[in-house]
């Protein structure tokens, strides 16, 4: 299958998901011509703001490969990934990302917000001045988990 065919599949999945009460997004992760992960937007059904199609597809693909390295895989999404999904894709080292509908099209045709316009500029502010203030409080052993991590991984 070519990129357009994979994207057509995600769009069909998204339409079916809407008909079943879900959100208008779907995603698949493909490796060596095989779907190794798939997901549809289940945010409202699960009352879970992290139940985005891309996250579910990435989770399933990682579980199937027993690895967090998806550098040899491709993510196909019916809509341009939001910052949360993009972050997950980067953490998983996704090899390529293809999408069918841009974030601006989602805003124009479905009144979905453009999270990039709001969240990325907010992250440029000092933590305490963000829309949701970030406040760091020093504790005696705040860095202990990292020391343990280094000990375990450098043995």
mmCIF file with all atom_site columns, C-alpha atoms in Angstrom, residues 92-144:
data_model
loop_
_atom_site.group_PDB
_atom_site.id
_atom_site.type_symbol
_atom_site.label_atom_id
_atom_site.label_alt_id
_atom_site.label_comp_id
_atom_site.label_asym_id
_atom_site.label_entity_id
_atom_site.label_seq_id
_atom_site.pdbx_PDB_ins_code
_atom_site.Cartn_x
_atom_site.Cartn_y
_atom_site.Cartn_z
_atom_site.occupancy
_atom_site.B_iso_or_equiv
_atom_site.pdbx_formal_charge
_atom_site.auth_seq_id
_atom_site.auth_comp_id
_atom_site.auth_asym_id
_atom_site.auth_atom_id
_atom_site.pdbx_PDB_model_num
ATOM 1  C CA . UNK A 1 92  ? 8.898   6.710  20.407 1.00 0.00 ? 92  UNK A CA 1
ATOM 2  C CA . UNK A 1 93  ? 11.321  7.925  17.708 1.00 0.00 ? 93  UNK A CA 1
ATOM 3  C CA . UNK A 1 94  ? 8.688   7.420  14.986 1.00 0.00 ? 94  UNK A CA 1
ATOM 4  C CA . UNK A 1 95  ? 10.425  7.255  11.599 1.00 0.00 ? 95  UNK A CA 1
ATOM 5  C CA . UNK A 1 96  ? 7.846   9.260  9.613  1.00 0.00 ? 96  UNK A CA 1
ATOM 6  C CA . UNK A 1 97  ? 4.476   10.896 10.196 1.00 0.00 ? 97  UNK A CA 1
ATOM 7  C CA . UNK A 1 98  ? 1.860   11.338 7.481  1.00 0.00 ? 98  UNK A CA 1
ATOM 8  C CA . UNK A 1 99  ? -1.506  12.990 8.078  1.00 0.00 ? 99  UNK A CA 1
ATOM 9  C CA . UNK A 1 100 ? -4.607  13.676 6.000  1.00 0.00 ? 100 UNK A CA 1
ATOM 10 C CA . UNK A 1 101 ? -6.188  16.786 7.546  1.00 0.00 ? 101 UNK A CA 1
ATOM 11 C CA . UNK A 1 102 ? -4.273  19.780 8.914  1.00 0.00 ? 102 UNK A CA 1
ATOM 12 C CA . UNK A 1 103 ? -4.949  21.339 12.302 1.00 0.00 ? 103 UNK A CA 1
ATOM 13 C CA . UNK A 1 104 ? -6.246  24.435 10.515 1.00 0.00 ? 104 UNK A CA 1
ATOM 14 C CA . UNK A 1 105 ? -8.698  22.325 8.508  1.00 0.00 ? 105 UNK A CA 1
ATOM 15 C CA . UNK A 1 106 ? -9.905  20.694 11.734 1.00 0.00 ? 106 UNK A CA 1
ATOM 16 C CA . UNK A 1 107 ? -10.479 24.164 13.186 1.00 0.00 ? 107 UNK A CA 1
ATOM 17 C CA . UNK A 1 108 ? -12.254 25.395 10.057 1.00 0.00 ? 108 UNK A CA 1
ATOM 18 C CA . UNK A 1 109 ? -14.465 22.355 9.397  1.00 0.00 ? 109 UNK A CA 1
ATOM 19 C CA . UNK A 1 110 ? -15.188 21.050 12.903 1.00 0.00 ? 110 UNK A CA 1
ATOM 20 C CA . UNK A 1 111 ? -14.383 24.008 15.153 1.00 0.00 ? 111 UNK A CA 1
ATOM 21 C CA . UNK A 1 112 ? -11.609 22.010 16.821 1.00 0.00 ? 112 UNK A CA 1
ATOM 22 C CA . UNK A 1 113 ? -9.162  24.315 18.619 1.00 0.00 ? 113 UNK A CA 1
ATOM 23 C CA . UNK A 1 114 ? -5.648  24.803 17.354 1.00 0.00 ? 114 UNK A CA 1
ATOM 24 C CA . UNK A 1 115 ? -3.631  23.715 20.395 1.00 0.00 ? 115 UNK A CA 1
ATOM 25 C CA . UNK A 1 116 ? -0.355  24.865 18.866 1.00 0.00 ? 116 UNK A CA 1
ATOM 26 C CA . UNK A 1 117 ? -1.542  28.470 18.895 1.00 0.00 ? 117 UNK A CA 1
ATOM 27 C CA . UNK A 1 118 ? -2.230  28.281 22.626 1.00 0.00 ? 118 UNK A CA 1
ATOM 28 C CA . UNK A 1 119 ? 0.154   25.761 24.188 1.00 0.00 ? 119 UNK A CA 1
ATOM 29 C CA . UNK A 1 120 ? 3.510   26.350 22.535 1.00 0.00 ? 120 UNK A CA 1
ATOM 30 C CA . UNK A 1 121 ? 3.630   30.100 23.284 1.00 0.00 ? 121 UNK A CA 1
ATOM 31 C CA . UNK A 1 122 ? 2.528   29.318 26.837 1.00 0.00 ? 122 UNK A CA 1
ATOM 32 C CA . UNK A 1 123 ? 5.510   26.987 27.243 1.00 0.00 ? 123 UNK A CA 1
ATOM 33 C CA . UNK A 1 124 ? 7.844   29.861 26.330 1.00 0.00 ? 124 UNK A CA 1
ATOM 34 C CA . UNK A 1 125 ? 6.727   31.769 29.429 1.00 0.00 ? 125 UNK A CA 1
ATOM 35 C CA . UNK A 1 126 ? 8.376   31.394 32.810 1.00 0.00 ? 126 UNK A CA 1
ATOM 36 C CA . UNK A 1 127 ? 6.840   28.327 34.504 1.00 0.00 ? 127 UNK A CA 1
ATOM 37 C CA . UNK A 1 128 ? 5.056   30.374 37.157 1.00 0.00 ? 128 UNK A CA 1
ATOM 38 C CA . UNK A 1 129 ? 3.496   32.677 34.498 1.00 0.00 ? 129 UNK A CA 1
ATOM 39 C CA . UNK A 1 130 ? 1.894   29.933 32.384 1.00 0.00 ? 130 UNK A CA 1
ATOM 40 C CA . UNK A 1 131 ? -1.838  29.467 31.943 1.00 0.00 ? 131 UNK A CA 1
ATOM 41 C CA . UNK A 1 132 ? -1.566  26.677 34.505 1.00 0.00 ? 132 UNK A CA 1
ATOM 42 C CA . UNK A 1 133 ? 1.250   27.822 36.824 1.00 0.00 ? 133 UNK A CA 1
ATOM 43 C CA . UNK A 1 134 ? 4.147   25.405 37.289 1.00 0.00 ? 134 UNK A CA 1
ATOM 44 C CA . UNK A 1 135 ? 5.704   25.718 40.726 1.00 0.00 ? 135 UNK A CA 1
ATOM 45 C CA . UNK A 1 136 ? 8.865   23.848 41.646 1.00 0.00 ? 136 UNK A CA 1
ATOM 46 C CA . UNK A 1 137 ? 9.483   23.093 45.304 1.00 0.00 ? 137 UNK A CA 1
ATOM 47 C CA . UNK A 1 138 ? 12.829  21.660 46.285 1.00 0.00 ? 138 UNK A CA 1
ATOM 48 C CA . UNK A 1 139 ? 12.753  18.470 48.327 1.00 0.00 ? 139 UNK A CA 1
ATOM 49 C CA . UNK A 1 140 ? 15.642  16.705 49.987 1.00 0.00 ? 140 UNK A CA 1
ATOM 50 C CA . UNK A 1 141 ? 15.693  13.768 47.607 1.00 0.00 ? 141 UNK A CA 1
ATOM 51 C CA . UNK A 1 142 ? 14.131  15.124 44.412 1.00 0.00 ? 142 UNK A CA 1
ATOM 52 C CA . UNK A 1 143 ? 17.038  13.846 42.315 1.00 0.00 ? 143 UNK A CA 1
ATOM 53 C CA . UNK A 1 144 ? 17.229  10.387 43.913 1.00 0.00 ? 144 UNK A CA 1
#
